Each structure stands twice: as structure tokens, then as C-alpha cells.
Short mmCIF file of C-alpha atoms and ligand atoms in Angstrom, two decimals:
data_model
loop_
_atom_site.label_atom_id
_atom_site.label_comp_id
_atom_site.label_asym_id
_atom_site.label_seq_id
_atom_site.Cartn_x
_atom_site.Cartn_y
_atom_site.Cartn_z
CA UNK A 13 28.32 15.83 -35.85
CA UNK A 14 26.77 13.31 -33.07
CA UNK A 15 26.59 10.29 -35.45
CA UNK A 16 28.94 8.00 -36.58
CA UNK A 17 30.72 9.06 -33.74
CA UNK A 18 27.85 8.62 -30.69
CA UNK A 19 26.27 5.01 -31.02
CA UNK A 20 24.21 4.70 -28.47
CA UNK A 21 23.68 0.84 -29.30
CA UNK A 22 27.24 0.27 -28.44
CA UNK A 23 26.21 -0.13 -24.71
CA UNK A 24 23.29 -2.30 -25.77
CA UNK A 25 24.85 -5.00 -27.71
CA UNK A 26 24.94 -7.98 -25.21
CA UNK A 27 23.88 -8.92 -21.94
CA UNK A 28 26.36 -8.27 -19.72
CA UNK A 29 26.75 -4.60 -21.39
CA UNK A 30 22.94 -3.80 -20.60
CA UNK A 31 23.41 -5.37 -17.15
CA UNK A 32 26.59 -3.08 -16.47
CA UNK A 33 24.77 0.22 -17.45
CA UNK A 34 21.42 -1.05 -15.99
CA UNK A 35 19.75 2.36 -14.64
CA UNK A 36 17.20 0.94 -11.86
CA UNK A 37 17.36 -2.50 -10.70
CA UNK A 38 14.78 -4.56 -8.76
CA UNK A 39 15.38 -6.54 -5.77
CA UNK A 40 13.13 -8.22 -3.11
CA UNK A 41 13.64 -5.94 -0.75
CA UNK A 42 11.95 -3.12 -2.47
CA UNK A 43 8.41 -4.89 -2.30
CA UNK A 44 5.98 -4.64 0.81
CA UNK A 45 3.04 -7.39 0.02
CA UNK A 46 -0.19 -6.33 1.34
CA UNK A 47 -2.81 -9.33 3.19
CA UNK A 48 -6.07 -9.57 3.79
CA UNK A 49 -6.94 -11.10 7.28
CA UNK A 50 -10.14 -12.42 8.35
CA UNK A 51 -11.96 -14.08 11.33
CA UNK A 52 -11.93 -18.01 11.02
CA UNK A 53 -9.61 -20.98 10.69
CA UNK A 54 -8.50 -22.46 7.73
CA UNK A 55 -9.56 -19.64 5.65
CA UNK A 56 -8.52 -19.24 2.02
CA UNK A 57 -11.01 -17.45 0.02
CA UNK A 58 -9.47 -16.84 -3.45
CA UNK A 59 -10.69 -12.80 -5.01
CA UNK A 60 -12.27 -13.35 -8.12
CA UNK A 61 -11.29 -10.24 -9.54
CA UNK A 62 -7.42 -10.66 -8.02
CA UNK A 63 -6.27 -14.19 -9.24
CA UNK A 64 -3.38 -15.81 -7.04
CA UNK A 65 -4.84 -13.28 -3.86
CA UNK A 66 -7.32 -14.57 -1.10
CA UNK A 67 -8.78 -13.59 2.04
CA UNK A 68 -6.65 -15.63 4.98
CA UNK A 69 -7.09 -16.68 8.14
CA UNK A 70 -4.81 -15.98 10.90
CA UNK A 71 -3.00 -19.67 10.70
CA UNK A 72 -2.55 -18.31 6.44
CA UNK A 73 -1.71 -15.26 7.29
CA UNK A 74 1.66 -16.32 9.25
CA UNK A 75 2.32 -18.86 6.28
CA UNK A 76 1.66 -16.76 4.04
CA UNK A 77 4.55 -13.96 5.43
CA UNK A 78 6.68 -16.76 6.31
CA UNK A 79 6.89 -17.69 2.40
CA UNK A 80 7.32 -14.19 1.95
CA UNK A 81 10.04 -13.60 4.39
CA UNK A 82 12.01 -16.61 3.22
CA UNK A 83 11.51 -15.06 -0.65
CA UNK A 84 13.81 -11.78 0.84
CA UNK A 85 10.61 -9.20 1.02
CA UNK A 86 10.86 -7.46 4.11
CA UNK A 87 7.62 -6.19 4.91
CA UNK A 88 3.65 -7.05 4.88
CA UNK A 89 0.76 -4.34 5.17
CA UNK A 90 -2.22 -5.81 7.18
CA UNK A 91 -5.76 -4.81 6.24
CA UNK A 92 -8.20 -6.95 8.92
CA UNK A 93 -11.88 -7.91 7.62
CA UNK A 94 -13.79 -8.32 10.92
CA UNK A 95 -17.06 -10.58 10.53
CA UNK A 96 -18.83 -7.50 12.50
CA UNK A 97 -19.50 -3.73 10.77
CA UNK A 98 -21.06 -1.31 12.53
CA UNK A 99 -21.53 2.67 12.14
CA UNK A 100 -18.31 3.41 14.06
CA UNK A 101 -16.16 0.53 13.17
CA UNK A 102 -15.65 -0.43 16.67
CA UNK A 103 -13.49 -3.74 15.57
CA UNK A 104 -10.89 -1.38 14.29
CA UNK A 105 -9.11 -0.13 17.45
CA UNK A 106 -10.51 -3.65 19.41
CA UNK A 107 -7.59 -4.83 21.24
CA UNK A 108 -8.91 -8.48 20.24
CA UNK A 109 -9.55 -7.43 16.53
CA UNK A 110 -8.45 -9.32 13.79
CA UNK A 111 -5.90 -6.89 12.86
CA UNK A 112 -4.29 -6.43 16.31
CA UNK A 113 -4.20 -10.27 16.14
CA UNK A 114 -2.58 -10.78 12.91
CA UNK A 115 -0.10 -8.33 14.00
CA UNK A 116 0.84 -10.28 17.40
CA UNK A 117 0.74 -13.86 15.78
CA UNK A 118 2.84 -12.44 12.55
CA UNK A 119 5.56 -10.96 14.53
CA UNK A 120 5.35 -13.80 16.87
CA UNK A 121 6.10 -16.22 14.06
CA UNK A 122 8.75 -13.89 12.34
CA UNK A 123 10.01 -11.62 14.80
CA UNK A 124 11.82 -9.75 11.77
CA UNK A 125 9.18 -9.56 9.65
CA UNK A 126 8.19 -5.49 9.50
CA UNK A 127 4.22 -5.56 9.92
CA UNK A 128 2.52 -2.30 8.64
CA UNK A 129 -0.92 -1.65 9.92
CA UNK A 130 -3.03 0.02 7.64
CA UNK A 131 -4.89 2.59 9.56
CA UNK A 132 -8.32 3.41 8.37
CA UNK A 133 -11.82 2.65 9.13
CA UNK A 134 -13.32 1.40 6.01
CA UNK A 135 -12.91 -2.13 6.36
CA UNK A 136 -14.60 -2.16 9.81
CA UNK A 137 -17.84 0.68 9.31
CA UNK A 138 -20.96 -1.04 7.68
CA UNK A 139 -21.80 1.79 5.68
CA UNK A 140 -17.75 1.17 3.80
CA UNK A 141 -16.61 5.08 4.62
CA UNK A 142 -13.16 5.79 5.86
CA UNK A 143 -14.81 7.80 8.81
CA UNK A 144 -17.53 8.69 10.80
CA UNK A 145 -20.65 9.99 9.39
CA UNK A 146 -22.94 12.70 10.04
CA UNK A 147 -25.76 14.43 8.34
CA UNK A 148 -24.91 11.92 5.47
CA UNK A 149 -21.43 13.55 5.48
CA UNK A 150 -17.66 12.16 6.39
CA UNK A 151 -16.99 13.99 9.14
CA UNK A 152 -13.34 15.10 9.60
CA UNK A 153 -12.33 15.99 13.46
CA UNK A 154 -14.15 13.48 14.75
CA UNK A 155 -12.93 10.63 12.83
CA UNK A 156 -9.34 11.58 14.66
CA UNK A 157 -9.52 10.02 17.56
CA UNK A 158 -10.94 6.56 16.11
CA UNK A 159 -8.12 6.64 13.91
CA UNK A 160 -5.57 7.53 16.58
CA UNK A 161 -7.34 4.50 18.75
CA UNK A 162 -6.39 2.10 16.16
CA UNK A 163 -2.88 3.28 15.79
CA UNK A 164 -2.38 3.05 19.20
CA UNK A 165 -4.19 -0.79 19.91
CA UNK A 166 -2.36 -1.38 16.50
CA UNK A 167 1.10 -0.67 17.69
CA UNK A 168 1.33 -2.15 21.00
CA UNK A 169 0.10 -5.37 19.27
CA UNK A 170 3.36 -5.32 17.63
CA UNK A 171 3.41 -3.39 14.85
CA UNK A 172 6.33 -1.45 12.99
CA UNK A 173 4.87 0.95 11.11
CA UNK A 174 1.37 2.82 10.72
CA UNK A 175 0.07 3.60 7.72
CA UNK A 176 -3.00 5.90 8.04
CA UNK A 177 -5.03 5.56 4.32
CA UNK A 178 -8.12 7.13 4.99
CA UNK A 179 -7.00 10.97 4.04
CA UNK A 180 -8.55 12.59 7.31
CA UNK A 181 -6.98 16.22 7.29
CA UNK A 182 -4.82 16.41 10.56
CA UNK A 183 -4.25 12.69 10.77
CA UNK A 184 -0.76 12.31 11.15
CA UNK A 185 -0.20 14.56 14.10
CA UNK A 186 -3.47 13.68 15.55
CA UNK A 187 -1.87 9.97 15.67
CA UNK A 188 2.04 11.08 16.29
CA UNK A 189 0.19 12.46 19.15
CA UNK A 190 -1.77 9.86 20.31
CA UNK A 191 1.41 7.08 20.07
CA UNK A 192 3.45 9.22 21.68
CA UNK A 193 1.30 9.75 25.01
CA UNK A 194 1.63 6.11 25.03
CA UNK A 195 5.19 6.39 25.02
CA UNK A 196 5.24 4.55 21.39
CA UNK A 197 7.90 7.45 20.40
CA UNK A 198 9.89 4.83 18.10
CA UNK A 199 7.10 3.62 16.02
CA UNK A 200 6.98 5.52 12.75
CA UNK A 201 4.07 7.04 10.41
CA UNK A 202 4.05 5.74 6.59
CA UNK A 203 1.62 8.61 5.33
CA UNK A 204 -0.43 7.39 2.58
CA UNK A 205 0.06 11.39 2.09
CA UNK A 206 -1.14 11.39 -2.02
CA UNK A 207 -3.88 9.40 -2.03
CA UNK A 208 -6.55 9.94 -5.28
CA UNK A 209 -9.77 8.49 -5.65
CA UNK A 210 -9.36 6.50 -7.67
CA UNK A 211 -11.06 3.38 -10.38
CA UNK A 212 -8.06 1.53 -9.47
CA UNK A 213 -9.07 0.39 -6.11
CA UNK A 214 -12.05 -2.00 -7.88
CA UNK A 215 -10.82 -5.27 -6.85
CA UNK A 216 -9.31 -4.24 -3.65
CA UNK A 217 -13.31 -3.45 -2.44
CA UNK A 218 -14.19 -7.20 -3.05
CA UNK A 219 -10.88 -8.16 -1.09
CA UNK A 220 -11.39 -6.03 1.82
CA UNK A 221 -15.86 -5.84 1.60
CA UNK A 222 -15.32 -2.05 1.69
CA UNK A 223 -17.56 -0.30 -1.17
CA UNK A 224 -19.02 2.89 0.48
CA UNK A 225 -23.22 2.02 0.69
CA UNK A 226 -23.60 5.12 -1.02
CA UNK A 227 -21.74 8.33 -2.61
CA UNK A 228 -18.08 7.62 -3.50
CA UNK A 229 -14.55 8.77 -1.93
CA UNK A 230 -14.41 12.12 -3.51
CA UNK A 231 -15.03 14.30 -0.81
CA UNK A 232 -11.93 13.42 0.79
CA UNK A 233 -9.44 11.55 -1.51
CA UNK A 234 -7.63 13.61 -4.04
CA UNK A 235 -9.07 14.62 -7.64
CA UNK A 236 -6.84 12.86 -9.94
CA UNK A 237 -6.47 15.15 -12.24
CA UNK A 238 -4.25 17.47 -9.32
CA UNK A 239 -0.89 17.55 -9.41
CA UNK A 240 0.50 20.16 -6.87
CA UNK A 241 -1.70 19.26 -4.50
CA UNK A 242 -0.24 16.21 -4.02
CA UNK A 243 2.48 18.35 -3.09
CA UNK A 244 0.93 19.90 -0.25
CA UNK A 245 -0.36 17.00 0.71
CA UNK A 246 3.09 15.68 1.52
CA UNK A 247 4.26 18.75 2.77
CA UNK A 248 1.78 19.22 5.39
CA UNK A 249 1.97 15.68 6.22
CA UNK A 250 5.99 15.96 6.93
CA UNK A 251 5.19 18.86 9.17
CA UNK A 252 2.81 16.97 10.83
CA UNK A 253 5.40 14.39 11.44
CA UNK A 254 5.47 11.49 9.21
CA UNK A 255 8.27 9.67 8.70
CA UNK A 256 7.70 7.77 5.37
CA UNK A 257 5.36 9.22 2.61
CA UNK A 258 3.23 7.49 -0.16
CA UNK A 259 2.01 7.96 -3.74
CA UNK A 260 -0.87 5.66 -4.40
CA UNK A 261 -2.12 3.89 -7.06
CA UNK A 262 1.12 3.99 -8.91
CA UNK A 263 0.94 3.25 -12.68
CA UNK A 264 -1.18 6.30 -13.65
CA UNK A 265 1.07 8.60 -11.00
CA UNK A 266 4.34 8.22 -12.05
CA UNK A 267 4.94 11.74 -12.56
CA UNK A 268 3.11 12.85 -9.08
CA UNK A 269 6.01 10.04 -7.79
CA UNK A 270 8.98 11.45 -9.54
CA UNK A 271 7.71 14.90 -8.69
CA UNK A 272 7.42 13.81 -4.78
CA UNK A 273 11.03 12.51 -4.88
CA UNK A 274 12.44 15.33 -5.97
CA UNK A 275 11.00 17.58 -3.25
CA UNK A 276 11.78 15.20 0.04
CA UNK A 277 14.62 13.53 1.61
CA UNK A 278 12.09 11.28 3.24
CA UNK A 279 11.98 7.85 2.15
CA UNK A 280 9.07 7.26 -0.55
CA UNK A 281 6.59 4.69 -1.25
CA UNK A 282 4.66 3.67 -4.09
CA UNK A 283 1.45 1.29 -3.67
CA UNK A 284 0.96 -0.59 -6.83
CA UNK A 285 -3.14 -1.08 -6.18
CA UNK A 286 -5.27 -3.64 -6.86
CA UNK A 287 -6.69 -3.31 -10.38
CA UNK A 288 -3.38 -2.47 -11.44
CA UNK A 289 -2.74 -6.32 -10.59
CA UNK A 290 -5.57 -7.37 -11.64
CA UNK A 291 -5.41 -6.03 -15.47
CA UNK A 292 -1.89 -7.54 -15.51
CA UNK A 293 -3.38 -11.20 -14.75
CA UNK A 294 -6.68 -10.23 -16.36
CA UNK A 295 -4.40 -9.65 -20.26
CA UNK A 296 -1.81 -12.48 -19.17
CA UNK A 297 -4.73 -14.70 -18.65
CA UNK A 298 -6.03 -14.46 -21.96
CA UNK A 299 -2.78 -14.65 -23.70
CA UNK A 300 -2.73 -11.06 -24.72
CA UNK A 301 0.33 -10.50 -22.79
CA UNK A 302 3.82 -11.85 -21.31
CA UNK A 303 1.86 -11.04 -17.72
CA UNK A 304 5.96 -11.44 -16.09
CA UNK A 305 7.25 -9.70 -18.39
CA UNK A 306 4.67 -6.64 -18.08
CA UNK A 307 5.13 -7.52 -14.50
CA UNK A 308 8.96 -6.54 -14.13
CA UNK A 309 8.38 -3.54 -16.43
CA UNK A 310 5.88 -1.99 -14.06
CA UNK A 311 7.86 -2.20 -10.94
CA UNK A 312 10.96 -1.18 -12.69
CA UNK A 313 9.48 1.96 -13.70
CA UNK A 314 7.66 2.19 -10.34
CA UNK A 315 10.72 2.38 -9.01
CA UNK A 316 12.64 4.26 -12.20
CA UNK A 317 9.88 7.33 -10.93
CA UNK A 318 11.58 7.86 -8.11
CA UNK A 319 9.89 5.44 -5.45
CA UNK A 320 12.26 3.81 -2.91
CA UNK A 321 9.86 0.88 -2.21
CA UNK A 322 6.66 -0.57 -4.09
CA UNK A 323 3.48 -2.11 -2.24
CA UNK A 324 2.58 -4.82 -5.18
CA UNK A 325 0.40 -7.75 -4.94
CA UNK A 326 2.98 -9.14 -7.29
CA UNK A 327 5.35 -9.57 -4.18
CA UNK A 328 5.70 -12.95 -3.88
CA UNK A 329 6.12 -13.38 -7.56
CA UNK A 330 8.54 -10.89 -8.20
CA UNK A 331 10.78 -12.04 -5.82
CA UNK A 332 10.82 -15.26 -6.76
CA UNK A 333 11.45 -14.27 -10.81
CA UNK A 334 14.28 -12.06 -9.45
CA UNK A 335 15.22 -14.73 -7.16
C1 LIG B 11 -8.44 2.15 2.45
C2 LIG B 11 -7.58 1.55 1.39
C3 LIG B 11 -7.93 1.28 0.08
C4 LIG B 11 -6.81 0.73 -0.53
C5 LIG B 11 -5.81 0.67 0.42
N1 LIG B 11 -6.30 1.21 1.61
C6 LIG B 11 -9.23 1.39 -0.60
C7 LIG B 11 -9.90 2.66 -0.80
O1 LIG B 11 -9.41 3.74 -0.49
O2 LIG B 11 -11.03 2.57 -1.28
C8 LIG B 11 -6.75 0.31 -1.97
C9 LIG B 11 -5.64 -0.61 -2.32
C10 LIG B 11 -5.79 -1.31 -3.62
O3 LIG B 11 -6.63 -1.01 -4.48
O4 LIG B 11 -4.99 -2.24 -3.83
N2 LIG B 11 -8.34 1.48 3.65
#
């Protein structure tokens, strides 16, 4: 006989009750904000599609984390847009390219601000693939050592963390490999390990100029409709040495998150993508929705899946609400 004598809305009846038996809370500290750099001063292109985002210049950039830093997040993720494309995306691993300068000038500004380089070639090949082509194809092993390059010119700018996104097979020891020959044994890999192919990356393309010039991401992110794949994913990329692992997008992956967390003792990261954002703002917008209140919600249960931190345009935000 459960009821009268369970009440579940005994614990629910007041503020401070709900507070006390609160589950999952959200602080600052659990949110990595992701910026798009670009060549130029006094650059601050708003994305259409990504309301209260924009494309910065360096002198932005810095501001930019510094408001961050000051709001109690503890981390940015770089992605550089260089003004020059070519087939190899040789401004990726340039030690003057935008990237490897926003790194230096952020972590000259805030020296304990952590600065994650995304590692992948997209932004910088004109034909918008995350590696090399041949025969109309993404080539695999020979994207490696590109990759490694820009871990390695991406690191001794300064940064604290490399996350490789472009799901190369053999990437992370290919790159553990390559930092460590350059005695960068301290600098640890954030795998984006389960990363789909996904519609949710929309708005992200007109932030970063990276739509592929033809065929799609298929051929080497992951089918979203696999789950325990994902799991190998992550295992292989643990035994190839990564130190931090990712589930990405988020929203629509909540069980391949929960599912992740249960299997490692790594720490685990969820990136909340772009058009994730961008339907939030999109509903809020047009009055449809409490867009702070959805908001809150999604990051709580972001983090209520199992991830330890969230990569969310809503940063800045967030922290602020949560103050
Ligand atoms: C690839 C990369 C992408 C995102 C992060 N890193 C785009 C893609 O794979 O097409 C998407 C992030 C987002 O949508 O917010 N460098």
C-alpha cells in the first residue's frame, strides 16, 4: 500500500525543499564556450542563423574570453577562419595562423583561461572536407600527419587541450604521437570520440564557412541512428590515448551520453552544437518559448545524462542567469 503513505510531493512543496533534493545542478564551470576567430581588426560579424554569436577578430576574441573568464567559465574552444583555403588547408598547422594566434594572444591576456584547439581541417581546405582528398574521396592515413601538424603548431602556441573533430580513424595516437616527440607529454587529447553527422551542425557551417563543395560528412562521421558504435568509438579512442572523450551534438544523444558515462572513468564532454542554439533563440524569438527557461532545462539534462562538462553557445548566458 504505497499511497497515502509515499507522497512524493512532500519533497516538492517549496523552494528550499526542491533546492535541498535538487538531483543535478548547473554551475559556470561546467560550460566551455566555443569562438570563432578570423583575420582582421575590429571584426564583429554577427551569424545570421546564431543570434548573440559573431565571427571576431583577434582584439574580440581576448574580450570576448575575458567577459567569459570574469562570468566563472573556465574554458574556450577556438575554431580559426583563415581568409585563405586551399586543397590542403595549409593555414591550419601555420605557425602564424589565426588559430595559433588566438591561442598565444588569449592565454597571453588570461593566462588561466584553458584554450582548446579544435583540431580539424575543415575550416582551412577550400573544398570544406575534414581531410585530404583523393580520387574525389576523404582519404584517411594521409590526413594524419596534417592533423598531427596542427596539434603540434597548436600546442606550443599555448594551448591546453586538443580536440581533434574531424573523425580520422587513428587520430588520437597518430597526434599523442606527434606531441609527444615534441616533448608536449603534458598536453592532453579531448577526443571528439562520438561524433554523428549530423543536421545539427547547420548554423555552425555559416559561422566557420565550412560546407563540404560537394557530398556530405557521411563517409566518416557516425550514422546517427548507431548506438554501440559510439561505444567503440570511445573505446578505441581511450586505447589510443585520449584523455577526455566527447558526445556531440547533445540534445538528440542523450542516451549515447548516459550510455558513455557509464562505461568510462574518463572525464566526459557534451558539445551542445549550433542549431541546437539556434532553435532555442529561433522559438524564443518569436515568443513561442521562455528561450532561458528552455535554456537551463537543456543543460541540466545535458548534464543529468551523464556529461561532466557542456560546450554551449549559451555560455556566457548561462553563467550569468546562474550567476
Ligand atoms: C568540425 C566541427 C564541426 C563542428 C565542430 N567541429 C562541424 C562539422 O563537423 O561539420 C560543429 C559544431 C556546431 O554545430 O556547433 N571542425
Amino acid at each position: 500500500m504505497a499511497f497515502p503513505i509515499h507522497r512524493p510531493r512532500r519533497l516538492r512543496r517549496t523552494a528550499a525543499l526542491r533546492e535541498m533534493v535538487r538531483e543535478t545542478t548547473l554551475a559556470p564551470s561546467d560550460f566551455i564556450y566555443p569562438l570563432f576567430v578570423v583575420e582582421g581588426r575590429d571584426v564583429r560579424r554577427p551569424i545570421a542563423s546564431m543570434p548573440g554569436i559573431s565571427n571576431l577578430s583577434l582584439e574580440h576574441a581576448v574580450a570576448e574570453a575575458k567577459q567569459a573568464r570574469s562570468l566563472g567559465v573556465p574554458a574556450v574552444l577556438l575554431f580559426g577562419i583563415p581568409n585563405h583555403k586551399d586543397a590542403h588547408g595549409s593555414q591550419a598547422y601555420a605557425r602564424e595562423g589565426i588559430v595559433q594566434r588566438a591561442i598565444r594572444e588569449i592565454k597571453s591576456a588570461i593566462p588561466d583561461m584553458l584554450v582548446i584547439a579544435d583540431v580539424c581541417l575543415c575550416e582551412y581546405t577550400d573544398h570544406g572536407h575534414c581531410g585530404l582528398i583523393e580520387g574525389g574521396h576523404v582519404v584517411n592515413d594521409a590526413t594524419l600527419p596534417l592533423l598531427s601538424r596542427m596539434a603540434v603548431t597548436c600546442a606550443q602556441a599555448g594551448a591546453d587541450i586538443i580536440a581533434p573533430s574531424d573523425m580520422m580513424d587513428g587520430r588520437i595516437s597518430a597526434i599523442r604521437t606527434a606531441l609527444d616527440e615534441v616533448k608536449l607529454t603534458e598536453v592532453p587529447i579531448l577526443s571528439y570520440a562520438a561524433k554523428y553527422a549530423s543536421g545539427f551542425y547547420g548554423p555552425f557551417r555559416e559561422a566557420a564557412q565550412s560546407t563540404p563543395q560537394f557530398g556530405d560528412r557521411r563517409g566518416y562521421q557516425m550514422d546517427p541512428a548507431n548506438a554501440r558504435e559510439a561505444l567503440k568509438e570511445v573505446q578505441l579512442d581511450l586505447e589510443e590515448g585520449a584523455d577526455m572523450i566527447m558526445v556531440k551534438p547533445a540534445l538528440s544523444y542523450l542516451d549515447i551520453i548516459r550510455q558513455v558515462r557509464d562505461r568510462v572513468d574518463v572525464p566526459v564532454v557534451a558539445y551542445n552544437v549550433s542549431a541546437e542554439y539556434s532553435m532555442v533563440k529561433a522559438a524564443a524569438q518569436n515568443g513561442w518559448v521562455d528561450g532561458d527557461r528552455l535554456m537551463l532545462e537543456i543543460l541540466t539534462s545535458i548534464k543529468r545524462a551523464g556529461s561532466d562538462l557542456v560546450i554551449t553557445y549559451h555560455a556566457l548566458e548561462a553563467a550569468k542567469l546562474l550567476g
